[in-house]
């Protein structure tokens, strides 16, 4: 390849297997005002980098603790010791021997963000895409690189990681595609390019305002898992891959990288349920189910989604039972929540359809038995038995004995089939019996709600603090403006 061809190649943006490079690449696409990656042309590259350069030059004259120094502070987390934030950037003398001026500082930033002269390019391929590298780069330029002297992907003795100009510029544009706090940043990544395009574009549009004004976003909306939930809520197409949440910091005082992942079935289920029609109505109840006296429901739900998805069902089960036992249960809402939980079982946990159908059939029989009661006692008793499989087994068998052959039995055949007994109580590893017992309670409450059952005795009032947090969740769910930090 000739020198001229090599230089032309350095204007072609490509995607590598590196998640942060991909986020930065899509940020460049958004900065160039292109709709998607396929529309990005070599002539768009200077336009995108001009924006990065202008914001960096402006921030280089600020101090990180100043009212207008947010972008300067951000640079410390992405590019420590770069010319835009180095502690000695104003010290010493300029080229003419005079004390450094603002222009000297800005010129140093321009030099830093300029492609190296082709004569200095090493004879090495880019570590990310394999094309000709323009240099070796480390912590100052590449987020999460260990240092300029050594990087795991290059041999000892090299001055960092070999990168081509487009891959390097993807790291320079990375802050625009992240949720920024001034400390650790949050990047949302997916191998679904359409989703990544959408989520990065929305983030770029917000961060451009911060870069221009130099001011920080207002506090709030920074819980890392909620960042992902908001992005899913705003996306209107089917997800074809999972979503990865990267929490990182490249600051000299301690690098950080945390990874959290939503697999595709769960990510798609969350996207649908918090966005569309009847499912969204039930989703509001699911959020309320996660509300505690200290934590808004949307935060708890988002954390459970990433860390322990099965707990979503547990919270919903408790909410449904408590709601039905209340003085004025919303029967239609309870039916909707039950549908939501069974859809979780089908779409996320890929539950066997026959197993689910038999559990639901058993739940209807149990509901027919409990419907005869006018107080909360029997339903509370059944709910309590779920915590102890041995007690629940005895409780179910005793009810079965009472109604077998009885002419006034509210159901036909046995109360619990042999197959359902296995589903509820088999302790083998491939049988999530605890989950099946939760689904049994969901089915019972669903059927009682369909029948319009309401307890006749007194009930407690909800906690005021919990109600306040639920109001916060309602505002989040019902807001048409997804601009969580209210920057405008």
Tab-separated table of C-alpha atoms in Angstrom:
chain	number	residue	atom	x	y	z
A	1	UNK	CA	0.000	0.000	0.000
A	2	UNK	CA	1.349	3.423	-0.982
A	3	UNK	CA	1.755	6.260	1.487
A	4	UNK	CA	-1.159	8.129	-0.116
A	5	UNK	CA	-3.423	5.091	0.147
A	6	UNK	CA	-2.426	4.597	3.772
A	7	UNK	CA	-3.363	8.177	4.593
A	8	UNK	CA	-6.759	7.798	2.892
A	9	UNK	CA	-7.392	4.639	4.916
A	10	UNK	CA	-6.992	6.689	8.086
A	11	UNK	CA	-10.278	8.477	7.303
A	12	UNK	CA	-12.365	5.287	7.137
A	13	UNK	CA	-14.123	4.551	10.413
A	14	UNK	CA	-14.557	0.857	11.232
A	15	UNK	CA	-16.010	-1.076	14.141
A	16	UNK	CA	-13.777	-3.329	16.206
A	17	UNK	CA	-14.574	-5.977	18.844
A	18	UNK	CA	-13.714	-3.440	21.601
A	19	UNK	CA	-17.002	-2.249	23.248
A	20	UNK	CA	-15.672	1.193	24.212
A	21	UNK	CA	-14.232	1.754	20.731
A	22	UNK	CA	-17.645	0.902	19.310
A	23	UNK	CA	-19.398	3.371	21.607
A	24	UNK	CA	-16.887	6.042	20.596
A	25	UNK	CA	-17.290	5.213	16.900
A	26	UNK	CA	-21.056	5.634	17.101
A	27	UNK	CA	-20.462	8.905	18.968
A	28	UNK	CA	-18.397	10.111	15.985
A	29	UNK	CA	-21.307	9.193	13.710
A	30	UNK	CA	-23.673	11.253	15.872
A	31	UNK	CA	-21.237	14.171	16.043
A	32	UNK	CA	-21.155	14.189	12.237
A	33	UNK	CA	-24.996	14.358	12.248
A	34	UNK	CA	-25.338	11.046	10.398
A	35	UNK	CA	-28.330	8.787	11.077
A	36	UNK	CA	-26.383	5.544	11.245
A	37	UNK	CA	-22.939	4.066	10.742
A	38	UNK	CA	-23.537	3.108	7.104
A	39	UNK	CA	-23.992	6.788	6.180
A	40	UNK	CA	-20.673	7.901	7.682
A	41	UNK	CA	-18.235	8.990	4.959
A	42	UNK	CA	-14.512	9.881	5.070
A	43	UNK	CA	-15.404	13.539	4.626
A	44	UNK	CA	-17.513	13.354	7.824
A	45	UNK	CA	-14.478	12.449	9.871
A	46	UNK	CA	-12.986	15.971	10.085
A	47	UNK	CA	-16.387	17.417	11.001
A	48	UNK	CA	-16.771	15.068	13.951
A	49	UNK	CA	-13.215	15.619	15.159
A	50	UNK	CA	-13.554	19.401	14.806
A	51	UNK	CA	-16.285	19.210	17.441
A	52	UNK	CA	-14.070	17.157	19.769
A	53	UNK	CA	-11.195	19.586	19.211
A	54	UNK	CA	-13.306	22.704	19.801
A	55	UNK	CA	-14.704	21.370	23.091
A	56	UNK	CA	-11.269	20.207	24.258
A	57	UNK	CA	-9.603	23.528	23.442
A	58	UNK	CA	-12.353	25.392	25.299
A	59	UNK	CA	-12.101	23.112	28.335
A	60	UNK	CA	-8.297	23.336	28.489
A	61	UNK	CA	-8.523	26.900	29.852
A	62	UNK	CA	-10.877	25.914	32.670
A	63	UNK	CA	-10.220	24.432	36.099
A	64	UNK	CA	-11.978	21.228	37.093
A	65	UNK	CA	-13.458	22.724	40.271
A	66	UNK	CA	-14.748	25.877	38.562
A	67	UNK	CA	-18.450	26.384	37.884
A	68	UNK	CA	-17.777	26.003	34.160
A	69	UNK	CA	-15.157	23.270	34.500
A	70	UNK	CA	-17.250	20.121	34.113
A	71	UNK	CA	-15.755	19.112	30.742
A	72	UNK	CA	-12.279	19.697	32.201
A	73	UNK	CA	-13.207	17.405	35.094
A	74	UNK	CA	-14.545	14.796	32.681
A	75	UNK	CA	-11.233	14.804	30.803
A	76	UNK	CA	-9.421	13.712	33.979
A	77	UNK	CA	-11.503	10.535	33.965
A	78	UNK	CA	-10.853	9.754	30.306
A	79	UNK	CA	-7.492	11.287	29.347
A	80	UNK	CA	-5.378	11.847	32.477
A	81	UNK	CA	-2.228	13.924	31.924
A	82	UNK	CA	-3.315	15.009	28.477
A	83	UNK	CA	-2.458	18.551	27.311
A	84	UNK	CA	-5.994	19.689	28.135
A	85	UNK	CA	-5.687	18.859	31.847
A	86	UNK	CA	-2.031	18.246	32.735
A	87	UNK	CA	-1.178	20.041	36.016
A	88	UNK	CA	1.847	21.691	34.345
A	89	UNK	CA	0.111	22.785	31.155
A	90	UNK	CA	0.507	26.471	32.108
A	91	UNK	CA	3.996	26.175	33.593
A	92	UNK	CA	7.325	26.760	31.866
A	93	UNK	CA	7.925	28.808	28.761
A	94	UNK	CA	6.466	28.803	25.311
A	95	UNK	CA	8.349	28.316	21.998
A	96	UNK	CA	9.461	31.957	22.009
A	97	UNK	CA	10.881	31.749	25.529
A	98	UNK	CA	8.065	33.780	27.082
A	99	UNK	CA	5.808	32.472	29.859
A	100	UNK	CA	3.067	30.226	28.491
A	101	UNK	CA	-0.130	31.900	27.428
A	102	UNK	CA	-3.639	30.561	26.833
A	103	UNK	CA	-2.707	30.179	23.195
A	104	UNK	CA	0.202	27.897	24.086
A	105	UNK	CA	-2.131	25.685	26.095
A	106	UNK	CA	-4.653	25.549	23.273
A	107	UNK	CA	-1.975	24.857	20.658
A	108	UNK	CA	-0.763	21.916	22.732
A	109	UNK	CA	-4.291	20.484	22.683
A	110	UNK	CA	-4.512	20.945	18.922
A	111	UNK	CA	-1.208	19.121	18.479
A	112	UNK	CA	-2.387	16.311	20.738
A	113	UNK	CA	-5.589	15.780	18.720
A	114	UNK	CA	-3.835	15.948	15.346
A	115	UNK	CA	-2.943	12.815	13.381
A	116	UNK	CA	0.803	12.094	13.711
A	117	UNK	CA	2.991	12.736	10.675
A	118	UNK	CA	3.057	9.686	8.427
A	119	UNK	CA	6.842	9.538	8.707
A	120	UNK	CA	6.533	8.663	12.385
A	121	UNK	CA	4.013	5.853	11.935
A	122	UNK	CA	5.305	2.503	13.219
A	123	UNK	CA	5.390	-0.597	11.073
A	124	UNK	CA	2.622	-2.203	13.087
A	125	UNK	CA	-1.026	-3.034	12.666
A	126	UNK	CA	-3.789	-1.528	14.795
A	127	UNK	CA	-4.451	-3.802	17.785
A	128	UNK	CA	-8.210	-3.374	17.295
A	129	UNK	CA	-8.830	-3.488	13.541
A	130	UNK	CA	-5.536	-4.617	11.986
A	131	UNK	CA	-5.009	-1.609	9.713
A	132	UNK	CA	-1.836	0.469	9.738
A	133	UNK	CA	-1.250	2.086	13.120
A	134	UNK	CA	-0.267	5.740	13.455
A	135	UNK	CA	1.447	5.248	16.802
A	136	UNK	CA	1.484	3.509	20.157
A	137	UNK	CA	-0.910	4.880	22.747
A	138	UNK	CA	-1.605	4.303	26.411
A	139	UNK	CA	-3.531	5.615	29.378
A	140	UNK	CA	-3.465	9.247	28.238
A	141	UNK	CA	-5.392	8.477	25.062
A	142	UNK	CA	-7.079	5.100	25.436
A	143	UNK	CA	-9.550	4.527	28.241
A	144	UNK	CA	-8.492	1.652	30.528
A	145	UNK	CA	-4.974	1.349	29.104
A	146	UNK	CA	-2.533	0.715	31.936
A	147	UNK	CA	0.164	3.198	30.897
A	148	UNK	CA	1.979	4.576	27.887
A	149	UNK	CA	4.908	2.247	28.577
A	150	UNK	CA	3.081	-1.054	28.744
A	151	UNK	CA	-0.244	-2.540	27.728
A	152	UNK	CA	-1.363	-6.146	27.923
A	153	UNK	CA	-2.052	-6.344	24.185
A	154	UNK	CA	1.474	-5.254	23.163
A	155	UNK	CA	4.908	-6.678	23.939
A	156	UNK	CA	7.062	-5.143	26.637
A	157	UNK	CA	9.220	-2.364	25.314
A	158	UNK	CA	6.504	-0.874	23.118
A	159	UNK	CA	5.074	2.513	24.027
A	160	UNK	CA	1.514	1.276	24.473
A	161	UNK	CA	-1.167	-0.104	22.169
A	162	UNK	CA	-0.851	0.262	18.408
A	163	UNK	CA	-3.879	2.144	17.087
A	164	UNK	CA	-4.953	3.523	13.750
A	165	UNK	CA	-6.264	7.079	13.632
A	166	UNK	CA	-9.997	6.217	13.388
A	167	UNK	CA	-9.824	3.797	16.347
A	168	UNK	CA	-7.848	6.338	18.368
A	169	UNK	CA	-10.391	9.062	17.569
A	170	UNK	CA	-13.163	6.723	18.694
A	171	UNK	CA	-11.602	6.863	22.165
A	172	UNK	CA	-11.333	10.653	21.928
A	173	UNK	CA	-15.081	10.785	21.166
A	174	UNK	CA	-15.993	8.225	23.840
A	175	UNK	CA	-17.067	10.786	26.512
A	176	UNK	CA	-19.843	12.041	24.231
A	177	UNK	CA	-21.453	8.589	24.173
A	178	UNK	CA	-21.376	7.987	27.936
A	179	UNK	CA	-23.416	8.966	30.960
A	180	UNK	CA	-21.069	11.448	32.638
A	181	UNK	CA	-20.754	12.217	36.326
A	182	UNK	CA	-17.298	13.792	36.479
A	183	UNK	CA	-16.086	10.612	38.172
A	184	UNK	CA	-16.883	7.108	36.968
A	185	UNK	CA	-18.691	7.073	33.634
A	186	UNK	CA	-21.336	4.709	32.329
A	187	UNK	CA	-21.314	3.298	28.812
A	188	UNK	CA	-24.149	1.242	27.397
A	189	UNK	CA	-23.072	-1.256	24.752
A	190	UNK	CA	-24.805	-3.810	22.582
A	191	UNK	CA	-23.945	-5.849	19.494
A	192	UNK	CA	-27.321	-4.707	18.179
A	193	UNK	CA	-26.011	-1.775	16.136
A	194	UNK	CA	-29.437	-0.200	15.722
A	195	UNK	CA	-29.949	0.010	19.487
A	196	UNK	CA	-26.405	1.265	20.026
A	197	UNK	CA	-26.941	3.960	17.396
A	198	UNK	CA	-30.110	5.130	19.140
A	199	UNK	CA	-28.779	5.119	22.695
A	200	UNK	CA	-25.461	6.804	21.796
A	201	UNK	CA	-27.156	9.493	19.695
A	202	UNK	CA	-29.418	10.475	22.609
A	203	UNK	CA	-26.431	10.632	24.944
A	204	UNK	CA	-24.364	12.687	22.477
A	205	UNK	CA	-27.143	15.255	22.137
A	206	UNK	CA	-27.164	15.763	25.915
A	207	UNK	CA	-23.403	15.810	26.359
A	208	UNK	CA	-22.879	18.383	23.632
A	209	UNK	CA	-24.737	20.853	25.836
A	210	UNK	CA	-22.496	20.051	28.799
A	211	UNK	CA	-19.376	20.440	26.665
A	212	UNK	CA	-20.537	23.795	25.293
A	213	UNK	CA	-21.552	25.272	28.649
A	214	UNK	CA	-18.946	23.465	30.717
A	215	UNK	CA	-21.539	22.871	33.429
A	216	UNK	CA	-22.419	19.560	35.047
A	217	UNK	CA	-25.773	17.796	34.729
A	218	UNK	CA	-28.086	18.190	37.675
A	219	UNK	CA	-27.897	15.404	40.271
A	220	UNK	CA	-30.222	12.502	39.716
A	221	UNK	CA	-30.685	9.781	37.117
A	222	UNK	CA	-27.161	8.450	37.657
A	223	UNK	CA	-27.905	5.028	39.104
A	224	UNK	CA	-26.085	2.892	36.577
A	225	UNK	CA	-28.761	0.248	36.086
A	226	UNK	CA	-31.451	2.909	35.598
A	227	UNK	CA	-29.391	4.388	32.749
A	228	UNK	CA	-29.900	1.115	30.869
A	229	UNK	CA	-33.593	0.920	31.735
A	230	UNK	CA	-34.134	4.433	30.372
A	231	UNK	CA	-32.374	3.552	27.125
A	232	UNK	CA	-34.516	0.436	26.712
A	233	UNK	CA	-37.641	2.459	27.400
A	234	UNK	CA	-36.784	4.960	24.670
A	235	UNK	CA	-36.047	2.353	21.987
A	236	UNK	CA	-38.858	1.410	19.618
A	237	UNK	CA	-37.504	-1.637	17.787
A	238	UNK	CA	-37.016	-5.263	18.765
A	239	UNK	CA	-33.637	-5.947	20.364
A	240	UNK	CA	-31.599	-8.584	18.566
A	241	UNK	CA	-28.870	-8.892	21.204
A	242	UNK	CA	-28.221	-8.307	24.877
A	243	UNK	CA	-27.192	-5.069	26.550
A	244	UNK	CA	-23.968	-4.561	28.476
A	245	UNK	CA	-23.441	-1.873	31.103
A	246	UNK	CA	-19.832	-0.709	31.541
A	247	UNK	CA	-18.956	1.441	34.547
A	248	UNK	CA	-15.394	2.696	34.254
A	249	UNK	CA	-12.863	5.312	35.277
A	250	UNK	CA	-9.460	5.953	33.678
A	251	UNK	CA	-8.339	8.431	36.333
A	252	UNK	CA	-4.779	8.189	37.667
A	253	UNK	CA	-6.089	7.660	41.185
A	254	UNK	CA	-7.533	4.282	40.380
A	255	UNK	CA	-8.817	2.660	37.229
A	256	UNK	CA	-12.186	0.998	37.457
A	257	UNK	CA	-14.165	-1.335	35.230
A	258	UNK	CA	-17.430	-2.996	36.223
A	259	UNK	CA	-19.444	-5.060	33.770
A	260	UNK	CA	-23.135	-5.870	34.069
A	261	UNK	CA	-25.165	-7.634	31.405
A	262	UNK	CA	-28.768	-8.164	30.364
A	263	UNK	CA	-29.202	-11.135	28.065
A	264	UNK	CA	-31.350	-10.549	24.995
A	265	UNK	CA	-34.571	-12.206	26.276
A	266	UNK	CA	-34.619	-10.131	29.472
A	267	UNK	CA	-33.573	-6.902	27.726
A	268	UNK	CA	-36.314	-7.327	25.126
A	269	UNK	CA	-38.896	-8.203	27.794
A	270	UNK	CA	-38.024	-5.060	29.763
A	271	UNK	CA	-38.122	-2.930	26.621
A	272	UNK	CA	-41.612	-4.143	25.733
A	273	UNK	CA	-43.098	-4.044	29.201
A	274	UNK	CA	-41.987	-0.516	30.074
A	275	UNK	CA	-43.068	0.911	26.730
A	276	UNK	CA	-46.173	-0.591	25.196
A	277	UNK	CA	-49.920	-0.775	25.909
A	278	UNK	CA	-51.333	-3.152	28.503
A	279	UNK	CA	-47.900	-4.420	29.406
A	280	UNK	CA	-46.835	-0.901	30.354
A	281	UNK	CA	-49.862	-0.592	32.674
A	282	UNK	CA	-48.755	-3.735	34.471
A	283	UNK	CA	-45.163	-2.494	34.460
A	284	UNK	CA	-46.184	0.495	36.596
A	285	UNK	CA	-47.463	-1.952	39.206
A	286	UNK	CA	-44.248	-3.976	38.920
A	287	UNK	CA	-42.249	-0.819	39.653
A	288	UNK	CA	-44.449	-0.103	42.698
A	289	UNK	CA	-43.849	-3.659	43.840
A	290	UNK	CA	-40.140	-2.868	44.058
A	291	UNK	CA	-40.601	0.307	46.104
A	292	UNK	CA	-39.253	0.239	49.663
A	293	UNK	CA	-39.082	2.802	52.444
A	294	UNK	CA	-35.585	3.798	51.265
A	295	UNK	CA	-35.385	3.055	47.525
A	296	UNK	CA	-37.598	4.039	44.572
A	297	UNK	CA	-39.039	1.051	42.760
A	298	UNK	CA	-37.438	1.880	39.422
A	299	UNK	CA	-33.997	1.660	41.041
A	300	UNK	CA	-34.686	-1.688	42.729
A	301	UNK	CA	-36.214	-3.121	39.564
A	302	UNK	CA	-33.257	-2.063	37.427
A	303	UNK	CA	-30.795	-3.539	39.917
A	304	UNK	CA	-32.669	-6.831	40.094
A	305	UNK	CA	-32.741	-7.021	36.293
A	306	UNK	CA	-28.938	-6.899	36.114
A	307	UNK	CA	-27.998	-8.738	39.286
A	308	UNK	CA	-30.761	-11.216	40.125
A	309	UNK	CA	-33.616	-11.333	37.570
A	310	UNK	CA	-35.491	-14.051	39.477
A	311	UNK	CA	-36.137	-11.559	42.270
A	312	UNK	CA	-38.396	-9.621	39.913
A	313	UNK	CA	-40.900	-12.453	40.252
A	314	UNK	CA	-40.483	-12.588	44.033
A	315	UNK	CA	-41.230	-8.878	44.391
A	316	UNK	CA	-44.259	-9.189	42.126
A	317	UNK	CA	-45.603	-12.147	44.108
A	318	UNK	CA	-45.387	-10.252	47.375
A	319	UNK	CA	-47.027	-7.200	45.824
A	320	UNK	CA	-49.916	-9.210	44.361
A	321	UNK	CA	-50.677	-11.007	47.624
A	322	UNK	CA	-50.484	-7.796	49.653
A	323	UNK	CA	-52.697	-5.952	47.170
A	324	UNK	CA	-55.382	-8.624	47.150
A	325	UNK	CA	-55.369	-8.648	50.953
A	326	UNK	CA	-55.866	-4.859	51.018
A	327	UNK	CA	-59.198	-3.104	51.604
A	328	UNK	CA	-59.825	-2.134	47.952
A	329	UNK	CA	-57.773	-4.335	45.635
A	330	UNK	CA	-57.500	-3.352	41.987
A	331	UNK	CA	-58.587	-6.654	40.459
A	332	UNK	CA	-57.906	-5.627	36.860
A	333	UNK	CA	-54.375	-4.529	37.757
A	334	UNK	CA	-53.666	-7.816	39.523
A	335	UNK	CA	-54.773	-9.778	36.463
A	336	UNK	CA	-52.459	-7.660	34.301
A	337	UNK	CA	-49.500	-8.183	36.649
A	338	UNK	CA	-50.114	-11.932	36.585
A	339	UNK	CA	-50.017	-11.868	32.784
A	340	UNK	CA	-46.744	-9.959	32.997
A	341	UNK	CA	-45.169	-12.519	35.318
A	342	UNK	CA	-46.275	-15.448	33.193
A	343	UNK	CA	-44.828	-13.676	30.145
A	344	UNK	CA	-41.551	-13.357	32.109
A	345	UNK	CA	-41.647	-17.113	32.694
A	346	UNK	CA	-42.285	-17.796	29.007
A	347	UNK	CA	-40.016	-15.244	27.325
A	348	UNK	CA	-37.144	-14.796	29.776
A	349	UNK	CA	-36.901	-18.081	31.630
A	350	UNK	CA	-38.167	-20.079	28.618
A	351	UNK	CA	-40.478	-22.129	30.814
A	352	UNK	CA	-42.001	-25.296	29.386
A	353	UNK	CA	-45.545	-24.499	28.241
A	354	UNK	CA	-46.982	-27.723	29.663
A	355	UNK	CA	-45.446	-27.051	33.079
A	356	UNK	CA	-46.869	-23.519	33.166
A	357	UNK	CA	-50.328	-24.675	32.060
A	358	UNK	CA	-50.525	-27.355	34.751
A	359	UNK	CA	-49.435	-24.926	37.472
A	360	UNK	CA	-52.086	-22.467	36.317
A	361	UNK	CA	-54.727	-25.205	36.313
A	362	UNK	CA	-53.787	-26.140	39.886
A	363	UNK	CA	-53.894	-22.463	40.872
A	364	UNK	CA	-57.478	-22.182	39.583
A	365	UNK	CA	-58.522	-25.153	41.718
A	366	UNK	CA	-56.876	-23.652	44.789
A	367	UNK	CA	-58.547	-20.325	44.093
A	368	UNK	CA	-61.907	-22.068	43.949
A	369	UNK	CA	-61.237	-23.444	47.440
A	370	UNK	CA	-60.025	-20.119	48.867
A	371	UNK	CA	-62.820	-18.136	47.236
A	372	UNK	CA	-65.227	-19.571	49.805
A	373	UNK	CA	-63.377	-17.731	52.558
A	374	UNK	CA	-64.409	-14.159	53.409
A	375	UNK	CA	-61.470	-13.303	55.652
A	376	UNK	CA	-57.775	-13.001	54.914
A	377	UNK	CA	-56.814	-15.903	57.141
A	378	UNK	CA	-56.782	-18.767	54.636
A	379	UNK	CA	-54.961	-16.828	51.924
A	380	UNK	CA	-52.363	-15.633	54.428
A	381	UNK	CA	-51.991	-19.207	55.644
A	382	UNK	CA	-51.417	-20.466	52.102
A	383	UNK	CA	-48.913	-17.697	51.438
A	384	UNK	CA	-47.029	-18.579	54.628
A	385	UNK	CA	-46.813	-22.254	53.615
A	386	UNK	CA	-44.881	-21.296	50.471
A	387	UNK	CA	-41.814	-20.521	52.586
A	388	UNK	CA	-41.575	-24.138	53.720
A	389	UNK	CA	-41.922	-26.817	51.062
A	390	UNK	CA	-42.676	-29.555	53.601
A	391	UNK	CA	-45.487	-27.561	55.202
A	392	UNK	CA	-46.911	-26.597	51.820
A	393	UNK	CA	-46.933	-30.227	50.692
A	394	UNK	CA	-48.861	-31.264	53.797
A	395	UNK	CA	-51.232	-28.316	53.411
A	396	UNK	CA	-52.042	-29.196	49.793
A	397	UNK	CA	-52.492	-32.890	50.530
A	398	UNK	CA	-54.868	-32.138	53.420
A	399	UNK	CA	-57.035	-29.989	51.148
A	400	UNK	CA	-56.983	-32.729	48.529
A	401	UNK	CA	-58.204	-35.309	51.057
A	402	UNK	CA	-61.082	-33.070	52.133
A	403	UNK	CA	-62.500	-32.632	48.638
A	404	UNK	CA	-61.743	-35.956	46.930
A	405	UNK	CA	-65.106	-37.548	46.131
A	406	UNK	CA	-67.028	-34.789	47.921
A	407	UNK	CA	-70.166	-33.877	46.030
A	408	UNK	CA	-69.643	-30.177	46.788
A	409	UNK	CA	-65.998	-30.139	45.671
A	410	UNK	CA	-65.297	-26.886	43.741
A	411	UNK	CA	-63.169	-28.745	41.175
A	412	UNK	CA	-62.951	-32.072	39.377
A	413	UNK	CA	-60.216	-34.623	39.883
A	414	UNK	CA	-57.285	-34.246	42.293
A	415	UNK	CA	-56.328	-30.823	43.557
A	416	UNK	CA	-52.659	-31.319	42.641
A	417	UNK	CA	-51.560	-33.670	39.878
A	418	UNK	CA	-48.526	-35.891	40.216
A	419	UNK	CA	-46.655	-33.785	37.659
A	420	UNK	CA	-47.344	-30.568	39.555
A	421	UNK	CA	-46.170	-32.190	42.799
A	422	UNK	CA	-42.861	-32.866	41.078
A	423	UNK	CA	-42.666	-29.284	39.801
A	424	UNK	CA	-43.358	-27.849	43.254
A	425	UNK	CA	-41.205	-30.100	45.407
A	426	UNK	CA	-38.536	-31.933	43.391
A	427	UNK	CA	-35.190	-30.619	44.797
A	428	UNK	CA	-33.100	-31.515	41.728
A	429	UNK	CA	-30.910	-28.773	40.243
A	430	UNK	CA	-32.736	-28.647	36.916
A	431	UNK	CA	-36.086	-28.033	38.588
A	432	UNK	CA	-36.555	-24.490	40.042
A	433	UNK	CA	-39.217	-25.619	42.500
A	434	UNK	CA	-39.111	-22.325	44.436
A	435	UNK	CA	-40.013	-20.479	41.234
A	436	UNK	CA	-42.843	-22.878	40.461
A	437	UNK	CA	-44.269	-22.283	43.943
A	438	UNK	CA	-44.141	-18.527	43.328
A	439	UNK	CA	-46.007	-19.016	40.058
A	440	UNK	CA	-48.608	-21.071	41.901
A	441	UNK	CA	-49.334	-18.112	44.191
A	442	UNK	CA	-49.417	-15.755	41.184
A	443	UNK	CA	-52.010	-18.016	39.561
A	444	UNK	CA	-54.103	-18.199	42.729
A	445	UNK	CA	-54.154	-14.432	43.163
A	446	UNK	CA	-54.901	-13.969	39.450
A	447	UNK	CA	-57.923	-16.268	39.607
A	448	UNK	CA	-59.232	-14.720	42.828
A	449	UNK	CA	-58.912	-11.308	41.210
A	450	UNK	CA	-60.847	-12.539	38.165
A	451	UNK	CA	-63.582	-13.747	40.513
A	452	UNK	CA	-63.653	-10.361	42.259
A	453	UNK	CA	-62.697	-11.714	45.691
A	454	UNK	CA	-62.224	-9.095	48.420
A	455	UNK	CA	-61.541	-9.717	52.103
A	456	UNK	CA	-64.087	-8.406	54.570
A	457	UNK	CA	-61.919	-7.674	57.633
A	458	UNK	CA	-59.823	-4.573	58.317
A	459	UNK	CA	-56.475	-3.758	56.681
A	460	UNK	CA	-53.517	-1.518	57.395
A	461	UNK	CA	-52.847	1.743	55.558
A	462	UNK	CA	-49.753	2.043	53.325
A	463	UNK	CA	-46.609	3.651	54.678
A	464	UNK	CA	-46.379	7.379	53.829
A	465	UNK	CA	-42.693	7.187	52.856
A	466	UNK	CA	-43.389	4.290	50.506
A	467	UNK	CA	-46.210	6.272	48.930
A	468	UNK	CA	-43.856	9.204	48.341
A	469	UNK	CA	-41.367	6.950	46.588
A	470	UNK	CA	-44.158	5.448	44.523
A	471	UNK	CA	-45.125	8.944	43.410
A	472	UNK	CA	-41.530	9.427	42.233
A	473	UNK	CA	-41.839	6.210	40.236
A	474	UNK	CA	-45.136	7.314	38.704
A	475	UNK	CA	-43.491	10.519	37.502
A	476	UNK	CA	-40.681	8.491	35.914
A	477	UNK	CA	-43.052	6.053	34.221
A	478	UNK	CA	-45.524	8.644	32.940
A	479	UNK	CA	-42.935	11.170	31.746
A	480	UNK	CA	-42.910	11.598	27.972
A	481	UNK	CA	-39.596	13.469	28.199
A	482	UNK	CA	-36.800	10.985	28.779
A	483	UNK	CA	-34.340	13.785	29.597
A	484	UNK	CA	-33.747	12.449	33.091
A	485	UNK	CA	-31.511	15.214	34.277
A	486	UNK	CA	-33.786	18.067	33.143
A	487	UNK	CA	-30.789	19.807	31.626
A	488	UNK	CA	-32.875	22.253	29.680
